[in-house]
Structure formats: structure tokens, C-alpha cells
Coordinates of N, CA and C in Angstrom, one line a residue:
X1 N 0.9 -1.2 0.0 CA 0.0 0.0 0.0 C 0.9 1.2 0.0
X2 N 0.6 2.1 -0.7 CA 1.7 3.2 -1.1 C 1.1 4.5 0.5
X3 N 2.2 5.2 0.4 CA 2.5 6.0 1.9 C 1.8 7.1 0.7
X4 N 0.5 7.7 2.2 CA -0.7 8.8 1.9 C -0.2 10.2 1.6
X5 N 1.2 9.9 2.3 CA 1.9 11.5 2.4 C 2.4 11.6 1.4
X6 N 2.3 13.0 0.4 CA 3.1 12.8 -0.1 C 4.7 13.4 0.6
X7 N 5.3 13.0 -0.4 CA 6.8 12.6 -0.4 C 7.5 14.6 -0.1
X8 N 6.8 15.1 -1.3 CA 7.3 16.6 -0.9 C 7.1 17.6 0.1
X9 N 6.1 17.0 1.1 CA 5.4 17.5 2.2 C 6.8 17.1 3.5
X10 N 7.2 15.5 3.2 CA 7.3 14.9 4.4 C 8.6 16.0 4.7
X11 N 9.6 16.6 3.5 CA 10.8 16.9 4.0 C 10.4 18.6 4.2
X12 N 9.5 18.7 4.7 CA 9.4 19.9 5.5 C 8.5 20.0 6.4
X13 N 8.3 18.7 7.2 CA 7.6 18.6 8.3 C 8.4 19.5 9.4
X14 N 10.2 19.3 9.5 CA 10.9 19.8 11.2 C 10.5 20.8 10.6
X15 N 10.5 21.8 9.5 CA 10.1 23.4 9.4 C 9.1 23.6 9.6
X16 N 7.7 23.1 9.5 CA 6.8 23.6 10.5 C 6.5 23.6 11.2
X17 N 7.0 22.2 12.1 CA 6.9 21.7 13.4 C 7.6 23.4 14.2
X18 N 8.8 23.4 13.9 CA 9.4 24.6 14.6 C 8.6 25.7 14.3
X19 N 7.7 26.7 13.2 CA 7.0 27.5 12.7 C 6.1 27.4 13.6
X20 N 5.3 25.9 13.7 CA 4.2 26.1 14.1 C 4.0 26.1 15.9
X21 N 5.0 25.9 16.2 CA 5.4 25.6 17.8 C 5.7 27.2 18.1
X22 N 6.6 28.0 17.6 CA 6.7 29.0 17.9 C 5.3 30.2 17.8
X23 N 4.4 29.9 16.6 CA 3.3 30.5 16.8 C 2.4 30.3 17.9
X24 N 2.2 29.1 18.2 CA 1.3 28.2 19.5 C 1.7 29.3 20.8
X25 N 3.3 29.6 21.0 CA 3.7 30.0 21.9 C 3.7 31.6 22.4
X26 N 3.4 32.2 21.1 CA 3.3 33.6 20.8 C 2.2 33.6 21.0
X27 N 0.9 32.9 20.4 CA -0.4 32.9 21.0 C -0.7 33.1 22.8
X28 N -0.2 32.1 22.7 CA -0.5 32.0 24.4 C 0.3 33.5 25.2
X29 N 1.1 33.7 24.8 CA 1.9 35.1 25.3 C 1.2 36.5 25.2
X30 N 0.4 36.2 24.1 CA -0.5 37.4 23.8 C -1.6 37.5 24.9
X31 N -2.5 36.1 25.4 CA -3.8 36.2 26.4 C -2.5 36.9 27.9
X32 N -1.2 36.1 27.7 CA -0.8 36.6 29.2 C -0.6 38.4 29.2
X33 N -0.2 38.8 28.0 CA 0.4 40.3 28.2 C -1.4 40.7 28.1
X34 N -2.4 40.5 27.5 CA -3.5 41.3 27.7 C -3.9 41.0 29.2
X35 N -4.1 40.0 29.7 CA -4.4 39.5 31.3 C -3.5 40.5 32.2
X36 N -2.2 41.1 31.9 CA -1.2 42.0 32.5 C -2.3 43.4 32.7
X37 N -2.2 43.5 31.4 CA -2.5 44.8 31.0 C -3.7 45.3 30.8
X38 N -5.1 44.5 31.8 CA -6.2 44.9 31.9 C -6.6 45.7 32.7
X39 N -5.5 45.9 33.6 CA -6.0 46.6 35.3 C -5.3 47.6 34.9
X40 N -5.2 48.1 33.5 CA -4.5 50.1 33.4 C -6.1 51.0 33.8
X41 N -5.0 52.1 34.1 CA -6.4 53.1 34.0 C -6.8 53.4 33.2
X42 N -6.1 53.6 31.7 CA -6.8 53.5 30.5 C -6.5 53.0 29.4
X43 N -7.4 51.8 29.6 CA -7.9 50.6 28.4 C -7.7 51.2 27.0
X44 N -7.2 49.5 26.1 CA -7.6 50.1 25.1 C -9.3 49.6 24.8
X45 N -9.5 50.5 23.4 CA -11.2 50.4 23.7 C -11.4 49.0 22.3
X46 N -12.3 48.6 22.4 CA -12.7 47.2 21.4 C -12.2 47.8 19.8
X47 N -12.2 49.3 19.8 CA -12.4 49.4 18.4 C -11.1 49.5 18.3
X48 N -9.7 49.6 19.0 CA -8.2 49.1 19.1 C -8.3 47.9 19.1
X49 N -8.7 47.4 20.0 CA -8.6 46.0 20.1 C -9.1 44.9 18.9
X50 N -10.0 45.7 18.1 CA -10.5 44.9 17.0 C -9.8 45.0 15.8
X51 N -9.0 46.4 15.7 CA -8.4 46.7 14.6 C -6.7 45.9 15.0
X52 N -6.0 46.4 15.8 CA -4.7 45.4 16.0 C -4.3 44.3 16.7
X53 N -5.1 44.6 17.5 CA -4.4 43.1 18.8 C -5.1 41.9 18.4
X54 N -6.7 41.4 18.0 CA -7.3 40.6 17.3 C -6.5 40.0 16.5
X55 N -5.9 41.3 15.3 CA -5.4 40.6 13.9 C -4.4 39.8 14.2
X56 N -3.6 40.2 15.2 CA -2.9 39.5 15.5 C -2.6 37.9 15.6
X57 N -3.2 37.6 16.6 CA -3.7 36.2 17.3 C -4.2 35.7 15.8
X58 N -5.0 36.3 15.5 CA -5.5 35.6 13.9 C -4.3 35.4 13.1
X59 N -3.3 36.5 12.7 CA -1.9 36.1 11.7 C -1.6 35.1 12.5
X60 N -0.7 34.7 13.4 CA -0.4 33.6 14.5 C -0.8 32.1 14.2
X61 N -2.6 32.6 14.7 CA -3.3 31.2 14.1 C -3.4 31.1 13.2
X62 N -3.0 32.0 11.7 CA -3.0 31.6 10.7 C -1.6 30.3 10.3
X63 N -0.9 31.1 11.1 CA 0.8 30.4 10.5 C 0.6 28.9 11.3
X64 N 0.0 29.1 12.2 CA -0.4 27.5 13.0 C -0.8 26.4 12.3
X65 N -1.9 27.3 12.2 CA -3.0 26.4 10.8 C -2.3 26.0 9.8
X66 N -1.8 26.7 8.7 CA -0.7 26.1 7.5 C -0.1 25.6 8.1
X67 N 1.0 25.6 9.1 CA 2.4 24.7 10.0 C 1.3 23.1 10.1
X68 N -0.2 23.1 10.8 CA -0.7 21.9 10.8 C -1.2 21.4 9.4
X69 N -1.7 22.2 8.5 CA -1.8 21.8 7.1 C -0.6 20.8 6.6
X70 N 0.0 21.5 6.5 CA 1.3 21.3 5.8 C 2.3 19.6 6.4
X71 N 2.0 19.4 7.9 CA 2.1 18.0 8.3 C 1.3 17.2 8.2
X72 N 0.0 17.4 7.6 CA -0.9 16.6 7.6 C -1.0 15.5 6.6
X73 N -1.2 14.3 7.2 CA -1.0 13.2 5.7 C -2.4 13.2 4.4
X74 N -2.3 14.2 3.8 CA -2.8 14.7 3.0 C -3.0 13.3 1.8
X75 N -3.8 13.3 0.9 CA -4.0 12.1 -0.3 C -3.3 12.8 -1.2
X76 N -3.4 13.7 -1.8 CA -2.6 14.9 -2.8 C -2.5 15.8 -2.5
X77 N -1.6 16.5 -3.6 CA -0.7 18.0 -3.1 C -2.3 19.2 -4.2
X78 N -3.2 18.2 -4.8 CA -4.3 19.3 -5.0 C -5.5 19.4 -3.9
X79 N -5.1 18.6 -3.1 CA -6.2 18.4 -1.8 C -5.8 19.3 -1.3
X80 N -4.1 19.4 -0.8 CA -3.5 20.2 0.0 C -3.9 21.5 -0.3
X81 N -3.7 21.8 -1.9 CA -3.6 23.1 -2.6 C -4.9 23.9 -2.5
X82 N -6.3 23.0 -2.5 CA -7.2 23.6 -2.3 C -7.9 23.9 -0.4
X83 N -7.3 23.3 0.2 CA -7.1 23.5 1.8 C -6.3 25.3 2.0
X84 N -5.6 25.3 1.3 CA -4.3 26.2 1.6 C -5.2 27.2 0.6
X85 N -5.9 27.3 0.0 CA -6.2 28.2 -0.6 C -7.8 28.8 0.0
X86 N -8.5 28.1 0.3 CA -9.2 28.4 1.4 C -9.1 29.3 2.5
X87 N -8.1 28.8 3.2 CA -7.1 29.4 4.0 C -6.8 30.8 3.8
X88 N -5.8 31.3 2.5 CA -5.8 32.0 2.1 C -6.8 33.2 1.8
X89 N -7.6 32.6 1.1 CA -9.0 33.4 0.4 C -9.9 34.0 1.8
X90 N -9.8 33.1 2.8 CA -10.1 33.7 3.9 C -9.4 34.8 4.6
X91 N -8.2 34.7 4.9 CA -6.9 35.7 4.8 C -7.2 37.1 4.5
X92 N -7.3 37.1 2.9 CA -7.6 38.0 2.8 C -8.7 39.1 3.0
X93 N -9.9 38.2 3.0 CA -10.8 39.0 2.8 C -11.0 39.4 4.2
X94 N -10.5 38.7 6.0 CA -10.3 39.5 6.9 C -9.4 40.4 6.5
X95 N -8.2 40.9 6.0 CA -7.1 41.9 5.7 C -7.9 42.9 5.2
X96 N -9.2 43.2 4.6 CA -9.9 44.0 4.2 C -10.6 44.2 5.4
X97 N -11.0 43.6 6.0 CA -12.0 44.1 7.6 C -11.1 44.6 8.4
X98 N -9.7 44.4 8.3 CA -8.7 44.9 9.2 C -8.9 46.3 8.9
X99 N -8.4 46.7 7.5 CA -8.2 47.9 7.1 C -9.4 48.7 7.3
X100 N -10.5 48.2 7.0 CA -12.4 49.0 7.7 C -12.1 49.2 8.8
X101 N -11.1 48.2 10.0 CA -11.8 48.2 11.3 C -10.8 50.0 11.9
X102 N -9.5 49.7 10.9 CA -8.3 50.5 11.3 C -8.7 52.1 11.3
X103 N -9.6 52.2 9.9 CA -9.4 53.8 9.5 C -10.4 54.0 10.4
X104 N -11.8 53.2 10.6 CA -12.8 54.0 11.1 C -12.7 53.7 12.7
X105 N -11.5 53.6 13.0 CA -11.1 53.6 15.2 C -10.5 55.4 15.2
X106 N -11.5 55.5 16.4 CA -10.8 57.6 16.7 C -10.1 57.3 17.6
X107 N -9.5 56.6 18.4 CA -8.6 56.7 19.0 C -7.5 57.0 18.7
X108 N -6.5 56.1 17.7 CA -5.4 56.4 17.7 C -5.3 56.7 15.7
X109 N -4.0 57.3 15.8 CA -3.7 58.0 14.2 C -3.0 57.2 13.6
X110 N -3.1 56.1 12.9 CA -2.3 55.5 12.0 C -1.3 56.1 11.4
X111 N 0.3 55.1 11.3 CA 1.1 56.3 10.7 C 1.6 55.2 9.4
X112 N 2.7 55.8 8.9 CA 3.3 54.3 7.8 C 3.6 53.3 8.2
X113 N 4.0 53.1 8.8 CA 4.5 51.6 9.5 C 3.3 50.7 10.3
X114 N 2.3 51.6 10.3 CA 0.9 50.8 11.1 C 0.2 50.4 9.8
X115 N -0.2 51.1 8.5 CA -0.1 50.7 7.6 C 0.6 49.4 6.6
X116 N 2.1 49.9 6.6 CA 2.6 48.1 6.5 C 2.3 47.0 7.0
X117 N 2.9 47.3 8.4 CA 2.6 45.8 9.2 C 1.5 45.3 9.5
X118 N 0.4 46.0 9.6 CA -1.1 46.0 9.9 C -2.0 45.5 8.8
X119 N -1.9 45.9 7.8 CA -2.6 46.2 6.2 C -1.8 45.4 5.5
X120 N -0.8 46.0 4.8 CA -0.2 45.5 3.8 C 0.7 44.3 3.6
X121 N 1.5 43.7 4.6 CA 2.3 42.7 4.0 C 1.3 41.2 4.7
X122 N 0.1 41.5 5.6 CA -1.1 40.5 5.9 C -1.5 40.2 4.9
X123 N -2.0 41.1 3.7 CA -2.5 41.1 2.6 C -1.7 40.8 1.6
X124 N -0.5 40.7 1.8 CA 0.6 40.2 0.4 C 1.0 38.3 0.7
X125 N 0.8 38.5 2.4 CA 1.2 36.9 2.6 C 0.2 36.2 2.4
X126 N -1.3 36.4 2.8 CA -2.3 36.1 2.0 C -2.4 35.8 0.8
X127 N -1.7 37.1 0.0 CA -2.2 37.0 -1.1 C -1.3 35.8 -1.7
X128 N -0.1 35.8 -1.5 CA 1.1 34.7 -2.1 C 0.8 33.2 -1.9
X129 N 0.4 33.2 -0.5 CA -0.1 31.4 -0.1 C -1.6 31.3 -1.1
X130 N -2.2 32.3 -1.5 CA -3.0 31.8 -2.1 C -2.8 31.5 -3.7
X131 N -2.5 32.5 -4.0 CA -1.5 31.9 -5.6 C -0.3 30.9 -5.4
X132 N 0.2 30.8 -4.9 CA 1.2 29.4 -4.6 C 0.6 28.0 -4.0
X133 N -0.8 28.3 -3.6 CA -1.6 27.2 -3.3 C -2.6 26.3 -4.7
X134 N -2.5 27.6 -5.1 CA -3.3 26.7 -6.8 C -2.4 26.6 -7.9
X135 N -1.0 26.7 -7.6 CA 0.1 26.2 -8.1 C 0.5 24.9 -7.4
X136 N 0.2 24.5 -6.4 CA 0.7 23.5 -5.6 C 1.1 22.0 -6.5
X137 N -0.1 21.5 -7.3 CA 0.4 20.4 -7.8 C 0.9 20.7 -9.0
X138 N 1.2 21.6 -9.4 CA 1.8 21.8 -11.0 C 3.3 22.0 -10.9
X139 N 3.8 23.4 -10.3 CA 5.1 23.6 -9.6 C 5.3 23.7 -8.0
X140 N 5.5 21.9 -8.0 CA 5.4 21.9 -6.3 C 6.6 22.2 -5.7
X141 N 7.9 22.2 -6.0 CA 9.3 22.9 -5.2 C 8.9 24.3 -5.3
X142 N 9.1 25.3 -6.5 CA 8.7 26.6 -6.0 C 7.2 26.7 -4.8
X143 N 6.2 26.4 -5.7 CA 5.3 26.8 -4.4 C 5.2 25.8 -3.0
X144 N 6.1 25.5 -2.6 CA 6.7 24.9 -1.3 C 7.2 25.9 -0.5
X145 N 8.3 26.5 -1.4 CA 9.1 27.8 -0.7 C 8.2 29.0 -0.6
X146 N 7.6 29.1 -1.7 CA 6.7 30.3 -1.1 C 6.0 29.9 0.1
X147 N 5.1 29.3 0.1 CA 4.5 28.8 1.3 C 5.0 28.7 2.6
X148 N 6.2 28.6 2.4 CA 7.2 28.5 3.7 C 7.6 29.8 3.7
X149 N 8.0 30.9 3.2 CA 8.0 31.9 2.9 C 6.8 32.6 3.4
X150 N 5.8 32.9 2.7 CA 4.2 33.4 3.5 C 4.4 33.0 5.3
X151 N 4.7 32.0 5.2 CA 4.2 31.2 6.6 C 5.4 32.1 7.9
X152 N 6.6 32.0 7.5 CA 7.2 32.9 8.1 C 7.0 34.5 8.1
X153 N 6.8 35.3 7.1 CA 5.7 35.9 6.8 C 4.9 36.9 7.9
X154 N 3.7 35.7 8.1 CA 2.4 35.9 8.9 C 3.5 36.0 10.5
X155 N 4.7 35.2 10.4 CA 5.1 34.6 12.0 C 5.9 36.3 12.3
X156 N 6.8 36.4 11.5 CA 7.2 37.9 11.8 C 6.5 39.1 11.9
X157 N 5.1 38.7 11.2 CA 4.5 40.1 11.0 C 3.5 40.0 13.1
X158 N 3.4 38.8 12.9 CA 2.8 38.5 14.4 C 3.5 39.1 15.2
X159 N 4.9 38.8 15.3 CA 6.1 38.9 16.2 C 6.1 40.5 16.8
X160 N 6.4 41.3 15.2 CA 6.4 42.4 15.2 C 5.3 43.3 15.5
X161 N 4.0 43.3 15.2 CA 2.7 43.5 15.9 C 2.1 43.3 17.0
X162 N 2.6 42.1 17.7 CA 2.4 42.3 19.0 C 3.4 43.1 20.5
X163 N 4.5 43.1 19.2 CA 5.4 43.6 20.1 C 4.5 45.3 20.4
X164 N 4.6 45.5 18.7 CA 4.1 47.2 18.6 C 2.6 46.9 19.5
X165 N 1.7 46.3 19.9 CA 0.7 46.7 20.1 C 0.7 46.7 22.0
X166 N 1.7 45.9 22.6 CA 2.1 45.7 24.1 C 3.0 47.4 24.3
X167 N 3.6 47.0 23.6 CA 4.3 49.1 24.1 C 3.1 49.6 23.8
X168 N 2.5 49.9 22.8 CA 1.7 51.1 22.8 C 0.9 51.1 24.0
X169 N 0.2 49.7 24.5 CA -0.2 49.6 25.9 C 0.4 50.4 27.0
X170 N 1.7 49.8 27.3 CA 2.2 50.2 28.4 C 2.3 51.9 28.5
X171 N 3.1 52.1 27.7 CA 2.9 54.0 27.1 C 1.7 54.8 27.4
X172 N 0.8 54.0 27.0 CA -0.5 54.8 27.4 C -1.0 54.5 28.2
X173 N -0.6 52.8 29.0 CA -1.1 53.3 30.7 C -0.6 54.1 31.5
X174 N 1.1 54.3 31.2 CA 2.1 54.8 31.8 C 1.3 56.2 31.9
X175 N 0.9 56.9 30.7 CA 0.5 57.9 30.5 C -0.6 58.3 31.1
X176 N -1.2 57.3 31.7 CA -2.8 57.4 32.0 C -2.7 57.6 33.7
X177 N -1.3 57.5 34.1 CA -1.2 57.3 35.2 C -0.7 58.7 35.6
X178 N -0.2 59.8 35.1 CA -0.2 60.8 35.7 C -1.9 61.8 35.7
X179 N -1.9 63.0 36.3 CA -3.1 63.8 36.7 C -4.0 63.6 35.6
X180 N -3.4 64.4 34.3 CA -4.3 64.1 33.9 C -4.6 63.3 32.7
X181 N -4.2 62.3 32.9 CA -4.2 60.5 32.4 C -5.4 60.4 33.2
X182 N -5.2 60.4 34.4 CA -6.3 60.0 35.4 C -7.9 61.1 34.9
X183 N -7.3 61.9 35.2 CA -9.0 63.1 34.5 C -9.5 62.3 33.3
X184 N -8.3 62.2 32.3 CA -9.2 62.0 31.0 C -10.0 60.6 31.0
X185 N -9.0 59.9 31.8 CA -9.8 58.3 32.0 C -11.1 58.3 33.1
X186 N -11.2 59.1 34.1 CA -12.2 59.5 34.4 C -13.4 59.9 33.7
X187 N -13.0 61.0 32.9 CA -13.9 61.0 32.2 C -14.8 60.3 30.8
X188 N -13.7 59.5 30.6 CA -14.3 58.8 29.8 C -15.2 57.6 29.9
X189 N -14.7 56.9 31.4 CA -15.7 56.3 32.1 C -16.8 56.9 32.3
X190 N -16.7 58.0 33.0 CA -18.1 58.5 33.2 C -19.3 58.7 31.6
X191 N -18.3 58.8 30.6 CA -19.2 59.1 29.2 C -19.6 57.6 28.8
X192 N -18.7 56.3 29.3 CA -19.3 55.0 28.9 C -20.4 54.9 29.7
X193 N -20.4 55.3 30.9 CA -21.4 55.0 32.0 C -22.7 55.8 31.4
X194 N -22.3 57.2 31.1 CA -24.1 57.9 30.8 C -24.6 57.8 29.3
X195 N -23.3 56.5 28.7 CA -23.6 56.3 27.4 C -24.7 54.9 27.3
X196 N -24.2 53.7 28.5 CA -25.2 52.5 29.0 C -26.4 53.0 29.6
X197 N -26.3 54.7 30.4 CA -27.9 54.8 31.0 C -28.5 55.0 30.1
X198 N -28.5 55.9 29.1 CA -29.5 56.4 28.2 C -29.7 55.4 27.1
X199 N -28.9 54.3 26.9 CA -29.2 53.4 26.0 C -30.3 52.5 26.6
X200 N -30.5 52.3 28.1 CA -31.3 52.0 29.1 C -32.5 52.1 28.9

């Protein structure tokens, strides 16, 4: 009986295994730094939290997901290709809800680099595993490396984003903790509070 796996999958099992271990681990790091950083005086609000820290954990679980794709004893590499493309196609079209969720948050001002790492290269690694996934059984060594490429990709853009989104935390607790850090967070409580009565 011939082996389910194929053969070009098997020799890049240790690279996802490591890819995908290190995502798993970044995930879990992310509930501990938000669990830290719930007790600031001033929170970030859902519409931050929906536009960067979310995407995050999602890029993460994305690279997890492919890392388990990609070890899986798959029947073909067009099985695989249409899994990974899936995958992908979904990818993107959250990278577009990112960018809705980004422009229309009034908290904070987007600058270039919140744009790149936020928007654009989510939307290029997306976009790549998905074109390299409906290439899969035709040119399977190139779209291998891309794939492993994308997949590292999503893992740095995670790395990088959460880092940026934990400082900006601390900074603006830090911030929240002088006078009037404290007034403005005051106040803003008090405007969520007389914002729940009257919706009452």
C-alpha cells in the first residue's frame, strides 16, 4: 500500500513543526500580556482592540494552521492546494475588515508603518499562499518555498505587531497614570457610563 503522504510534504515537516510551535507559543503570550494589562487606568477600547491586537492572534493562528496543514497526511498535493487556498482566500478578505476596522477607530492615528505591518504585508502573505496554493500540484518545489515563505511571513508580522501593540499599551497606561491621564480616564468612564444609562 503506497504512503498517503506525499513525499514533498514529508521533508518539510521539522520546518513547520518549529514555525508552528513557535506560533502556538506567541499565541499563548498574547492572552498573558492582555491578562497583564487589563488593570490600566486607560484601556484600550474594542475598536483598538478589534483593529490590531485581534489581527494578531488571527496572523499567529493563521501560521499555526498552514504549520498543521502542511504536516498533515494529506491524499494529494491538490487536496492540500485547495485547503491552503481556502485558507488563504479567507486571509484576505479579513485583511480587508482589518483595514475598515483601522481607518474608522478615533482613538489612535495611523502612521506608515501601522499601515505596512497591519494592512499590507497580511494582505501580500495572504495574497502569495494563495497563488502558490493553486500552483501546488503543478510547480510543487517553488510553491513549497513560497508557502514557507508566506508562513514565516504571517510569524514575523505577528512577532512584530504584537510587540508594537504591548508598548503602545504600556505607554498609554504609563500615561494614564499621571493627573491628567487619570481626569481623561475618568472622564471617559463617566461618558461610557451615561452612554449605558441612556441606551437603558
Amino acid at each position: 500500500m503506497p504512503d498517503a503522504t506525499p513525499s514533498p510534504l514529508l521533508t518539510w515537516q521539522s520546518f513547520y513543526v518549529i514555525v508552528g510551535s513557535a506560533s502556538a507559543a506567541l499565541i499563548g503570550l498574547q492572552f498573558v500580556v492582555i491578562a497583564l494589562v487589563a488593570g490600566q487606568i486607560k484601556r484600550p477600547t474594542w475598536q483598538e482592540l478589534d483593529a490590531f491586537a485581534t489581527p494578531t492572534i488571527r496572523h499567529l493562528g493563521a501560521c499555526l494552521l498552514v504549520s498543521s496543514m502542511l504536516c498533515a497526511p494529506w491524499p494529494s498535493l491538490g487536496v492540500t492546494g485547495i485547503a491552503l487556498a481556502v485558507c488563504a482566500a479567507t486571509g484576505v478578505a479579513y485583511g480587508v475588515v482589518i483595514i475598515h476596522r483601522a481607518r474608522y477607530q478615533t482613538r489612535y492615528q495611523l502612521v506608515f508603518e501601522d499601515w505596512l505591518w497591519h494592512m499590507a504585508l497580511p494582505l501580500l502573505a495572504y495574497a502569495s499562499l494563495g497563488v502558490s496554493a493553486l500552483a501546488l500540484a503543478w510547480e510543487t518545489n517553488i510553491s513549497l518555498f513560497v508557502v514557507a515563505g508566506t508562513t514565516l511571513l504571517l510569524l514575523f508580522i505577528g512577532i512584530h505587531n504584537a510587540w508594537d501593540t504591548v508598548t503602545y499599551m504600556v505607554v498609554q497606561g504609563r500615561e494614564a497614570g499621571t493627573p491628567a491621564g487619570i481626569e481623561e480616564a475618568s472622564s471617559a468612564r463617566g461618558q461610557e457610563s451615561s452612554g449605558r444609562h441612556s441606551d437603558q
